[in-house]
Coordinates of C-alpha atoms in Angstrom, one line a residue:
Chain A
M1 CA 57.4 -25.6 103.2
K2 CA 58.2 -26.9 99.8
Y3 CA 58.0 -23.8 97.8
Q4 CA 59.4 -20.4 98.6
S5 CA 56.4 -18.4 97.3
Q6 CA 54.0 -20.2 99.7
S7 CA 55.3 -17.9 102.4
I8 CA 53.3 -15.0 100.9
A9 CA 50.4 -16.5 102.7
K10 CA 51.9 -15.3 105.9
L11 CA 51.3 -11.7 105.0
Y12 CA 47.7 -12.4 104.2
F13 CA 47.1 -14.4 107.4
I14 CA 48.6 -11.7 109.6
A15 CA 46.4 -9.1 108.0
A16 CA 43.4 -11.4 108.4
I17 CA 43.9 -11.9 112.1
G18 CA 44.5 -8.1 112.6
L19 CA 41.2 -7.3 110.9
F20 CA 39.5 -10.1 112.8
V21 CA 40.4 -8.3 116.0
G22 CA 38.8 -5.1 114.7
Q23 CA 35.7 -7.0 113.7
I24 CA 35.2 -8.4 117.2
L25 CA 35.9 -5.1 118.9
F26 CA 33.1 -3.5 116.9
G27 CA 30.9 -6.5 117.6
V28 CA 31.3 -5.9 121.3
V29 CA 30.4 -2.2 120.7
M30 CA 27.2 -3.2 118.8
G31 CA 26.3 -5.7 121.5
L32 CA 26.5 -2.9 124.1
Q33 CA 24.5 -0.5 121.9
Y34 CA 21.7 -3.1 121.9
V35 CA 21.4 -2.6 125.7
M36 CA 22.8 0.9 126.1
G37 CA 21.2 2.6 123.1
D38 CA 23.1 5.9 123.4
F39 CA 26.6 4.3 123.7
L40 CA 29.0 6.3 121.5
F41 CA 26.0 8.1 119.9
P42 CA 26.2 10.2 117.8
Y43 CA 29.8 9.5 117.0
I44 CA 29.6 5.9 116.1
P45 CA 25.9 5.1 115.5
F46 CA 24.9 1.5 115.3
N47 CA 24.7 1.4 111.5
V48 CA 28.4 2.5 111.3
A49 CA 29.5 0.0 113.8
R50 CA 27.6 -2.7 112.0
M51 CA 29.1 -1.8 108.6
V52 CA 32.5 -2.0 110.1
H53 CA 31.7 -5.3 111.8
T54 CA 30.3 -7.0 108.7
N55 CA 32.7 -5.5 106.2
L56 CA 35.8 -6.3 108.3
L57 CA 34.5 -9.9 108.5
I58 CA 34.1 -10.1 104.7
V59 CA 37.5 -8.5 104.0
W60 CA 39.4 -10.6 106.5
L61 CA 37.8 -13.8 105.3
L62 CA 38.8 -12.8 101.8
F63 CA 42.4 -12.3 103.0
G64 CA 42.1 -15.7 104.6
F65 CA 40.9 -17.4 101.4
M66 CA 43.6 -15.7 99.4
G67 CA 46.3 -16.6 101.9
A68 CA 45.0 -20.2 101.9
S69 CA 45.2 -20.3 98.1
Y70 CA 48.7 -18.9 98.0
Y71 CA 49.8 -21.5 100.5
L72 CA 48.1 -24.6 99.1
V73 CA 48.2 -24.0 95.4
P74 CA 52.0 -24.1 94.9
E75 CA 52.2 -27.2 97.0
E76 CA 49.4 -28.9 95.1
A77 CA 50.5 -27.7 91.7
E78 CA 54.1 -28.6 92.5
R79 CA 55.6 -25.3 91.3
E80 CA 56.3 -21.8 92.6
L81 CA 53.5 -19.3 92.3
Y82 CA 53.2 -17.9 88.8
A83 CA 53.8 -14.3 89.9
P84 CA 54.8 -13.8 93.6
W85 CA 55.3 -10.1 93.0
L86 CA 51.7 -9.7 91.9
A87 CA 50.5 -11.5 95.0
K88 CA 52.5 -9.1 97.2
L89 CA 51.4 -6.0 95.3
M90 CA 47.7 -7.0 95.5
F91 CA 48.2 -7.6 99.2
W92 CA 49.1 -4.0 99.8
I93 CA 46.5 -2.6 97.4
F94 CA 43.8 -4.7 99.1
L95 CA 45.0 -3.8 102.6
V96 CA 45.2 0.0 101.9
A97 CA 41.8 0.0 100.1
G98 CA 40.2 -2.0 102.9
A99 CA 41.7 0.2 105.6
A100 CA 40.8 3.4 103.8
T101 CA 37.2 2.2 103.4
I102 CA 36.8 1.4 107.1
L103 CA 38.4 4.7 108.1
G104 CA 35.9 6.4 105.7
Y105 CA 33.0 4.7 107.5
L106 CA 34.3 5.9 110.8
L107 CA 35.6 9.4 110.1
V108 CA 32.9 10.9 107.8
P109 CA 29.2 10.6 107.7
Y110 CA 28.2 7.9 105.3
A111 CA 26.3 10.4 103.0
E112 CA 29.5 12.4 102.9
L113 CA 31.5 9.4 102.0
A114 CA 29.0 8.7 99.1
K115 CA 29.6 12.2 97.9
L116 CA 33.4 12.1 98.2
T117 CA 33.6 8.8 96.3
M118 CA 31.2 10.0 93.6
N119 CA 28.5 7.4 94.3
D120 CA 26.2 9.2 91.9
L121 CA 28.2 8.1 88.9
L122 CA 27.4 4.5 89.6
P123 CA 25.3 4.2 92.8
T124 CA 26.1 0.9 94.5
M125 CA 26.3 2.0 98.2
G126 CA 23.9 1.6 101.0
R127 CA 22.9 -2.0 100.6
E128 CA 23.6 -4.5 103.3
F129 CA 27.1 -6.0 103.2
L130 CA 27.7 -4.1 99.9
E131 CA 28.1 -0.7 101.6
Q132 CA 31.6 -0.2 100.2
P133 CA 32.0 2.9 98.0
T134 CA 31.8 2.0 94.3
I135 CA 35.5 2.8 93.9
T136 CA 36.3 0.2 96.6
K137 CA 34.1 -2.3 94.8
I138 CA 36.1 -1.7 91.6
G139 CA 39.3 -2.2 93.6
I140 CA 37.9 -5.5 94.9
V141 CA 37.2 -6.7 91.3
I142 CA 40.8 -5.7 90.2
V143 CA 42.3 -7.5 93.2
A144 CA 40.1 -10.6 92.7
L145 CA 41.0 -10.8 89.0
S146 CA 44.7 -10.4 89.5
F147 CA 44.5 -13.0 92.3
L148 CA 42.5 -15.4 90.0
F149 CA 45.0 -14.9 87.2
N150 CA 47.9 -15.6 89.5
V151 CA 46.4 -18.7 91.1
G152 CA 44.8 -19.9 87.8
M153 CA 48.2 -19.7 85.9
T154 CA 49.9 -21.6 88.7
V155 CA 47.2 -24.3 88.6
L156 CA 47.0 -24.6 84.9
T157 CA 50.8 -24.8 84.3
G158 CA 51.4 -27.2 87.2
R159 CA 50.0 -30.4 88.5
K160 CA 46.2 -30.3 88.5
T161 CA 44.5 -31.8 91.5
V162 CA 40.9 -32.0 92.5
V163 CA 41.6 -29.7 95.4
T164 CA 43.0 -26.9 93.2
I165 CA 40.3 -27.3 90.5
V166 CA 37.5 -27.1 93.1
L167 CA 39.2 -24.2 94.8
L168 CA 39.6 -22.4 91.5
T169 CA 36.0 -23.0 90.6
G170 CA 34.9 -21.5 94.0
L171 CA 37.2 -18.5 93.6
T172 CA 36.0 -17.9 90.0
G173 CA 32.4 -18.1 91.2
L174 CA 33.3 -15.6 94.0
A175 CA 34.6 -13.1 91.4
V176 CA 31.7 -13.6 88.9
F177 CA 28.9 -13.3 91.4
F178 CA 30.4 -10.2 93.0
L179 CA 29.7 -8.4 89.7
F180 CA 26.0 -8.3 90.6
A181 CA 27.1 -5.8 93.3
F182 CA 27.2 -3.3 90.6
Y183 CA 23.5 -3.8 89.6
N184 CA 21.4 -1.5 91.6
P185 CA 18.0 -0.7 90.0
V186 CA 15.4 1.6 91.6
N187 CA 13.0 -1.3 91.5
I188 CA 13.4 -2.7 95.0
V189 CA 12.3 -6.2 94.1
L190 CA 14.8 -6.5 91.3
D191 CA 17.4 -4.9 93.6
K192 CA 16.8 -7.5 96.3
Y193 CA 16.4 -10.4 93.9
F194 CA 19.9 -10.0 92.4
W195 CA 21.5 -8.7 95.6
W196 CA 21.1 -12.3 96.8
W197 CA 23.1 -13.5 93.8
V198 CA 26.1 -12.0 95.5
V199 CA 25.2 -12.8 99.1
H200 CA 23.6 -16.2 98.9
L201 CA 25.5 -17.6 96.0
W202 CA 28.6 -16.6 97.9
V203 CA 28.0 -18.0 101.3
E204 CA 25.7 -20.9 100.5
G205 CA 27.4 -21.7 97.2
V206 CA 30.9 -20.9 96.0
W207 CA 32.4 -20.2 99.4
E208 CA 31.5 -23.7 100.4
L209 CA 33.6 -25.0 97.5
I210 CA 36.5 -22.9 98.8
M211 CA 35.9 -24.3 102.3
G212 CA 35.7 -27.9 101.1
A213 CA 38.9 -27.5 99.1
I214 CA 40.8 -26.0 102.1
L215 CA 39.5 -28.7 104.4
A216 CA 40.4 -31.5 102.0
F217 CA 43.9 -30.1 101.7
V218 CA 44.4 -29.9 105.4
L219 CA 43.0 -33.4 105.9
I220 CA 45.3 -34.9 103.3
K221 CA 48.2 -33.3 105.1
I222 CA 47.4 -34.1 108.7
T223 CA 45.8 -37.6 108.2
G224 CA 47.9 -39.0 105.4
V225 CA 44.8 -40.7 104.0
D226 CA 44.9 -41.5 100.4
R227 CA 44.2 -38.6 98.2
E228 CA 41.8 -40.6 96.0
V229 CA 39.5 -41.2 99.0
I230 CA 39.5 -37.6 100.1
E231 CA 38.9 -36.3 96.6
K232 CA 35.8 -38.5 96.3
W233 CA 34.4 -37.1 99.5
L234 CA 35.1 -33.6 98.3
Y235 CA 33.2 -34.2 95.0
I236 CA 30.2 -35.6 97.0
I237 CA 30.2 -32.7 99.4
I238 CA 30.3 -30.0 96.7
A239 CA 27.8 -31.8 94.5
L240 CA 25.3 -31.8 97.4
T241 CA 26.2 -28.2 98.2
L242 CA 25.3 -26.9 94.7
I243 CA 22.4 -29.2 94.1
S244 CA 20.7 -28.0 97.3
G245 CA 22.2 -24.5 97.5
I246 CA 21.5 -23.0 94.1
I247 CA 17.7 -23.4 94.1
G248 CA 18.0 -23.0 97.9
T249 CA 18.5 -19.3 97.1
G250 CA 14.7 -19.4 97.0
H251 CA 14.4 -19.2 100.8
H252 CA 15.3 -15.6 100.4
Y253 CA 12.5 -15.0 97.9
F254 CA 9.5 -15.8 100.1
W255 CA 8.5 -12.2 101.1
I256 CA 10.3 -9.7 98.9
G257 CA 7.9 -9.6 96.0
A258 CA 8.9 -12.7 94.0
P259 CA 6.3 -15.2 92.9
G260 CA 4.7 -17.5 95.5
Y261 CA 6.2 -20.7 94.0
W262 CA 9.5 -19.8 95.6
Q263 CA 8.0 -20.8 98.9
W264 CA 7.9 -24.4 97.6
F265 CA 11.3 -24.3 95.8
G266 CA 13.0 -22.4 98.6
S267 CA 11.6 -24.6 101.4
I268 CA 12.3 -27.9 99.8
F269 CA 15.8 -27.3 98.5
S270 CA 17.0 -25.3 101.5
A271 CA 15.8 -28.1 103.7
L272 CA 18.4 -30.2 102.0
E273 CA 21.2 -27.6 102.6
P274 CA 22.2 -29.2 106.0
I275 CA 23.1 -32.5 104.2
P276 CA 26.4 -31.4 102.6
F277 CA 27.4 -29.9 106.0
F278 CA 26.5 -33.2 107.7
V279 CA 28.5 -35.1 105.1
M280 CA 31.4 -32.7 105.7
T281 CA 31.3 -33.6 109.4
L282 CA 31.3 -37.4 108.6
F283 CA 34.2 -36.7 106.2
A284 CA 36.4 -34.9 108.7
F285 CA 35.8 -37.5 111.5
N286 CA 36.2 -40.4 109.2
M287 CA 39.5 -39.2 107.8
V288 CA 40.9 -38.4 111.2
N289 CA 39.9 -41.9 112.4
K290 CA 41.5 -43.5 109.5
R291 CA 44.6 -41.4 109.7
R292 CA 47.9 -43.1 108.6
R293 CA 50.2 -40.8 110.5
E294 CA 50.2 -39.0 113.9
H295 CA 50.8 -35.4 112.8
P296 CA 52.3 -33.4 115.7
N297 CA 50.0 -30.4 115.0
K298 CA 47.1 -31.6 117.2
V299 CA 45.5 -28.2 117.3
A300 CA 45.1 -28.0 113.5
T301 CA 43.2 -31.3 113.7
L302 CA 41.0 -29.8 116.4
W303 CA 40.2 -26.8 114.2
A304 CA 39.5 -29.1 111.2
L305 CA 37.0 -31.2 113.2
G306 CA 35.6 -28.1 114.9
T307 CA 34.9 -26.3 111.6
A308 CA 33.0 -29.3 110.3
V309 CA 30.9 -29.6 113.4
M310 CA 30.2 -25.9 113.9
A311 CA 29.4 -25.4 110.2
F312 CA 26.9 -28.2 110.4
L313 CA 25.3 -26.7 113.6
G314 CA 25.4 -23.1 112.5
A315 CA 24.7 -23.3 108.8
G316 CA 22.9 -26.6 108.7
V317 CA 20.8 -26.9 111.9
W318 CA 20.3 -23.2 112.7
G319 CA 19.6 -22.6 109.0
F320 CA 17.0 -25.3 108.8
L321 CA 15.3 -24.0 112.0
H322 CA 13.8 -21.1 110.1
T323 CA 14.1 -22.0 106.5
L324 CA 10.6 -23.5 105.9
A325 CA 8.3 -20.8 104.5
P326 CA 5.5 -21.2 107.2
V327 CA 8.1 -20.8 109.9
N328 CA 10.1 -18.1 108.1
Y329 CA 6.8 -16.1 107.8
Y330 CA 7.2 -15.4 111.5
T331 CA 11.0 -15.4 111.9
H332 CA 12.0 -13.5 108.8
G333 CA 14.3 -10.5 109.8
T334 CA 14.3 -11.2 113.6
Q335 CA 17.1 -12.1 116.1
I336 CA 16.7 -15.7 114.8
T337 CA 18.3 -14.6 111.6
A338 CA 21.1 -13.0 113.6
A339 CA 21.6 -16.1 115.6
H340 CA 22.0 -18.3 112.5
G341 CA 24.3 -15.7 110.8
H342 CA 26.7 -15.7 113.8
M343 CA 27.2 -19.4 114.2
A344 CA 27.1 -20.1 110.5
F345 CA 29.8 -17.6 109.6
Y346 CA 31.9 -18.6 112.6
G347 CA 31.6 -22.3 112.1
A348 CA 32.0 -22.4 108.3
Y349 CA 34.3 -19.6 107.4
V350 CA 36.1 -18.2 110.4
M351 CA 37.0 -21.6 111.5
I352 CA 38.2 -22.9 108.1
V353 CA 40.5 -19.9 107.8
L354 CA 41.8 -20.5 111.4
T355 CA 42.2 -24.2 110.4
I356 CA 44.6 -23.5 107.5
I357 CA 46.4 -20.8 109.5
S358 CA 46.8 -23.3 112.4
Y359 CA 48.2 -25.9 110.0
S360 CA 50.4 -23.7 107.8
M361 CA 51.7 -20.9 110.1
P362 CA 54.1 -23.2 112.0
I363 CA 55.4 -24.6 108.8
M364 CA 56.0 -21.1 107.4
R365 CA 57.8 -20.3 110.6
G366 CA 60.1 -23.2 110.1
R367 CA 58.7 -26.1 112.1
T368 CA 56.1 -28.9 111.5
A369 CA 54.1 -27.9 114.5
N370 CA 54.2 -25.5 117.4
G371 CA 55.4 -26.7 120.8
P372 CA 53.0 -28.2 123.3
K373 CA 52.6 -24.9 125.3
A374 CA 51.6 -22.9 122.2
Q375 CA 49.3 -25.7 121.1
V376 CA 47.6 -25.9 124.5
M377 CA 47.1 -22.1 124.5
E378 CA 45.6 -22.2 121.0
M379 CA 43.3 -25.1 122.1
W380 CA 42.1 -22.9 125.0
S381 CA 41.4 -20.1 122.5
F382 CA 39.5 -22.6 120.3
W383 CA 37.2 -23.7 123.2
L384 CA 36.7 -20.1 124.5
M385 CA 35.8 -18.8 121.1
T386 CA 33.7 -21.8 120.1
V387 CA 31.7 -22.2 123.3
S388 CA 31.1 -18.4 123.6
M389 CA 29.8 -18.4 120.0
V390 CA 27.5 -21.3 120.9
F391 CA 26.2 -19.1 123.8
I392 CA 25.9 -16.0 121.6
T393 CA 23.8 -18.1 119.3
L394 CA 21.6 -19.6 122.0
F395 CA 21.0 -16.2 123.6
L396 CA 20.1 -14.6 120.3
T397 CA 17.8 -17.6 119.6
G398 CA 16.1 -17.0 122.9
A399 CA 15.7 -13.3 122.2
G400 CA 14.4 -14.2 118.7
I401 CA 11.8 -16.7 119.9
L402 CA 10.4 -14.1 122.4
Q403 CA 10.5 -11.4 119.8
V404 CA 8.6 -13.6 117.3
Y405 CA 6.0 -14.4 119.9
L406 CA 5.5 -11.0 121.3
Q407 CA 5.7 -9.0 118.1
R408 CA 4.3 -11.4 115.5
Y409 CA 2.5 -14.4 116.9
S410 CA 0.5 -13.5 120.0
D411 CA -3.1 -12.2 119.8
T412 CA -2.0 -8.8 120.9
P413 CA 1.2 -8.0 119.0
L414 CA 3.5 -5.4 120.6
G415 CA 5.6 -2.7 118.9
F416 CA 9.2 -3.4 117.9
M417 CA 10.8 -1.2 120.6
V418 CA 8.5 -2.4 123.4
V419 CA 9.5 -5.9 122.6
Q420 CA 13.2 -5.0 122.4
D421 CA 13.0 -3.7 126.0
K422 CA 11.3 -6.9 127.2
I423 CA 14.1 -9.1 125.8
E424 CA 17.0 -7.0 127.1
L425 CA 18.2 -9.7 129.5
F426 CA 19.1 -11.9 126.5
Y427 CA 21.1 -9.1 124.9
W428 CA 23.1 -8.6 128.1
M429 CA 23.9 -12.3 128.2
R430 CA 24.9 -12.2 124.5
E431 CA 27.2 -9.2 125.3
V432 CA 28.9 -11.1 128.1
S433 CA 29.4 -14.1 125.7
G434 CA 30.9 -11.6 123.2
V435 CA 33.4 -10.4 125.7
I436 CA 34.5 -14.0 126.4
F437 CA 34.9 -14.5 122.7
L438 CA 37.2 -11.5 122.6
I439 CA 39.2 -13.0 125.5
G440 CA 39.5 -16.2 123.5
L441 CA 40.7 -14.2 120.5
I442 CA 43.3 -12.4 122.6
L443 CA 44.5 -15.8 123.8
Y444 CA 44.6 -17.0 120.2
I445 CA 47.0 -14.2 119.3
M446 CA 49.1 -14.7 122.3
S447 CA 49.6 -18.3 121.3
F448 CA 51.7 -17.1 118.4
F449 CA 54.2 -15.5 120.7
V450 CA 54.8 -18.5 123.0
K451 CA 58.6 -19.2 123.0
H452 CA 59.6 -22.2 120.9
D453 CA 62.4 -23.7 123.0
D454 CA 60.2 -26.8 123.6
E455 CA 59.2 -27.1 120.0
V456 CA 58.4 -30.5 118.4
T457 CA 60.5 -31.3 115.3
A458 CA 58.8 -34.5 114.1
Chain B
M1 CA 31.1 -47.5 98.8
K2 CA 34.8 -48.0 97.9
E3 CA 34.3 -50.0 94.7
T4 CA 30.7 -49.5 93.7
F5 CA 30.8 -45.7 94.0
T6 CA 33.9 -44.3 92.3
K7 CA 35.4 -40.9 92.3
G8 CA 34.5 -40.6 88.6
M9 CA 30.8 -41.0 89.5
A10 CA 31.0 -38.5 92.3
R11 CA 32.6 -36.0 89.8
N12 CA 29.9 -36.6 87.2
I13 CA 27.2 -36.0 89.8
Y14 CA 28.9 -32.8 90.8
Y15 CA 29.2 -31.5 87.2
G16 CA 25.9 -32.8 86.0
G17 CA 23.9 -31.8 89.1
S18 CA 25.4 -28.3 89.4
L19 CA 24.8 -27.6 85.7
F20 CA 21.2 -28.9 85.8
F21 CA 20.2 -26.9 88.9
L22 CA 22.0 -23.8 87.7
L23 CA 20.0 -23.9 84.5
L24 CA 16.8 -24.5 86.5
F25 CA 17.7 -21.5 88.6
F26 CA 18.2 -19.3 85.5
A27 CA 14.9 -20.5 84.1
L28 CA 13.0 -19.8 87.4
S29 CA 14.7 -16.4 87.6
F30 CA 13.7 -15.6 84.0
D31 CA 10.1 -16.5 84.9
T32 CA 10.3 -14.4 88.1
V33 CA 11.5 -11.4 86.2
S34 CA 8.7 -11.7 83.7
E35 CA 6.1 -12.0 86.4
L36 CA 7.3 -9.1 88.4
P37 CA 5.4 -6.3 86.6
D38 CA 2.2 -7.6 88.2
R39 CA 3.8 -7.8 91.7
D40 CA 6.5 -5.2 92.3
N41 CA 4.5 -2.0 92.2
R42 CA 6.7 -0.5 89.5
Q43 CA 4.0 1.8 88.3
A44 CA 4.6 3.8 91.5
I45 CA 8.2 4.5 90.7
N46 CA 8.7 8.2 89.8
E47 CA 11.4 10.9 90.3
S48 CA 10.6 11.3 94.0
V49 CA 10.8 7.5 94.7
T50 CA 14.1 7.4 92.8
L51 CA 15.4 10.3 94.9
G52 CA 14.0 8.6 98.0
K53 CA 15.8 5.3 97.3
K54 CA 19.1 7.3 96.9
V55 CA 18.5 9.1 100.2
W56 CA 17.7 5.7 101.8
E57 CA 21.0 4.3 100.5
V58 CA 23.4 7.1 101.1
N59 CA 22.3 7.3 104.7
N60 CA 22.7 3.6 105.2
C61 CA 19.2 3.2 106.6
I62 CA 19.5 -0.6 106.2
G63 CA 22.3 -0.5 108.8
C64 CA 19.7 -0.4 111.5
H65 CA 16.3 -1.1 109.9
T66 CA 14.9 -4.0 108.0
L67 CA 13.1 -3.4 104.7
L68 CA 10.8 -6.4 103.7
G69 CA 12.6 -8.2 106.5
E70 CA 16.2 -7.7 105.2
G71 CA 18.8 -5.5 106.8
A72 CA 19.7 -5.0 110.5
Y73 CA 17.5 -5.9 113.4
F74 CA 18.3 -2.9 115.6
A75 CA 15.3 -0.8 114.5
P76 CA 11.8 -1.4 113.2
E77 CA 10.7 -2.9 109.9
L78 CA 10.0 -0.1 107.4
G79 CA 8.3 -1.9 104.5
N80 CA 4.9 -1.2 106.1
V81 CA 5.8 2.0 108.1
V82 CA 3.5 4.3 106.1
K83 CA 0.6 2.1 107.0
R84 CA 1.7 1.7 110.6
Y85 CA 2.1 5.5 111.0
G86 CA -1.1 6.2 109.1
S87 CA 0.4 8.7 106.7
K88 CA 3.5 9.8 104.9
A89 CA 3.3 13.1 106.8
A90 CA 3.7 11.2 110.1
V91 CA 6.7 9.4 108.7
K92 CA 8.3 12.7 107.6
A93 CA 7.6 14.3 111.0
F94 CA 9.3 11.4 112.8
I95 CA 12.4 11.6 110.7
M96 CA 12.6 15.4 111.2
S97 CA 12.0 15.2 115.0
R98 CA 15.1 13.1 115.9
P99 CA 17.3 14.9 118.5
K100 CA 20.8 15.6 117.3
D101 CA 22.4 14.1 120.4
G102 CA 20.1 11.1 120.8
V103 CA 18.0 10.1 123.8
P104 CA 19.9 9.3 127.1
G105 CA 20.1 5.6 127.6
R106 CA 17.9 4.8 124.6
R107 CA 18.4 3.8 120.9
S108 CA 17.7 6.8 118.7
M109 CA 17.7 7.5 115.0
P110 CA 20.3 10.0 114.0
Q111 CA 19.2 13.5 112.8
F112 CA 20.1 13.4 109.1
N113 CA 19.1 17.0 108.3
L114 CA 17.2 16.1 105.1
S115 CA 15.7 18.7 102.8
E116 CA 12.0 18.8 102.3
E117 CA 12.5 17.2 98.9
E118 CA 14.6 14.4 100.3
L119 CA 12.1 13.8 103.1
Q120 CA 9.3 13.6 100.6
G121 CA 11.4 11.2 98.5
V122 CA 12.0 8.9 101.4
A123 CA 8.3 8.8 102.3
D124 CA 7.3 8.2 98.7
F125 CA 10.0 5.4 98.5
L126 CA 8.7 3.7 101.6
E127 CA 5.1 4.0 100.4
Y128 CA 6.2 2.4 97.0
V129 CA 7.9 -0.5 98.8
G130 CA 4.7 -0.9 100.9
G131 CA 2.8 -1.6 97.7
V132 CA 4.9 -4.6 96.7
N133 CA 3.1 -7.9 96.8
T134 CA 4.9 -9.7 99.6
E135 CA 2.6 -12.7 100.0
N136 CA 1.0 -11.0 103.1
W137 CA 4.3 -10.5 105.0
P138 CA 4.7 -9.1 107.7
P139 CA 2.2 -11.0 109.8
N140 CA 0.8 -7.9 111.4
I141 CA 1.2 -4.1 111.4
Q142 CA 4.0 -4.2 114.0
G143 CA 6.3 -5.5 111.2

């Protein structure tokens, strides 16, 4: 570690992993509720478990992105962080606000939480992924702005690299588009139309810039390939991302009241969205093949290659499967969507955060890489989590195909709950895969506690 | 690729391409918003619909249901529920009838203890959403 203030990332990463565990526990609860409908009812109804599951995901990924930024920005900018104290303060504010919000979901009925937090003053609650009380949303804005200020000042007063500029662009976009979370008109079409400016332009826009920047940084470090080469790839990837992804927002505008021309714009541009992910896969494998050094942190390389492949499969391939309007007409809002969501988030965002953690955590703990035992254990966790996520996706896809046929496509369409009963077997298999994912995650955490007497000091 | 396609060119494509498509997106969005009055059933919005949307939100209905296909996939689509149930009264009756402790072994909607005014609001809100021009989605009444 070149700069002292990089170590702030450690706090963020530990919190991220802790919240990750919570996310998966609630995922397993929801999976069980799919097959045992009364599980934990009425104490933790499905909607509460889902809120906790998705909100924890978002919060821990944000912790991950912030930690990644605090780690890589000083190193790239070749100076200490502008205000380390601010980074620490914001960490605690974000953690306390996040924990209080999750406890709020769990301990009081949601309508009560809305009352307690005075949602009526500026109603923003009760929309998917943006369920947080308005006060929490304001907190997120404050944290995001302080974070941007801190990182931005470090970048602007230090060495500017393509990696940091792209990262900063992505983070700025993240903060700006979040502001649409405060726009909540009664008109449902306007509500939905601009809700996607947060959700789509995050995950299929600016977050990909953040992912690209982090991946580029890790590849520079572990492969030793010339920065010029890596930066060119990075520009190509993010150019393709935004060229396809911005108008690609249209694939959410097919059936929510927007004009019919979105079926053309959305289909054509979102059909191009797999391309940047494919280029990212080529990029990662090319750089590793052309590596100029043998970095002792093998498992970080595995994560870097893994995230590129899984993002392509989850976001690219599984996204394309149902993105064309004539197909989406039947698949919209079914388990196909859930299948895509799971593998895309895992492949692109969970794995990129685990990549930077895998690379930087050993360094922050005073060694270039973990010893072989810890690395092998982490590799096992990589495969357990990744393969079980592939199976979660396949089972949900199977459930989704049957659901689409029975409920929407056949000559005698059946009711929603009738169909749900018929596809129960797939939900059981998804739940088993989910438990294996949890085992992989436990192994992942255990890998941090392997004794380091056999550590590599290359 | 090394010599003919430089980093500078890649950077220019990134900046130029992003800016162009962002502007196109804004233009299309502007056009969409100006076309919405003929599509989004806004004339149906009244006080009861406004209350209904609030009740919909503060009870996190989207945490289980989809509305125009967006939301969670645990419970039925509600954009066309008034048509599926035949009347707003039937929708209200269903919401009111949910057992407090659920149904053994089955998924069950919670009992939200809504007032008559809130119930009417939710039903009016769902009817209003049902009037949005969704390009004939969903494919059939089952949602």
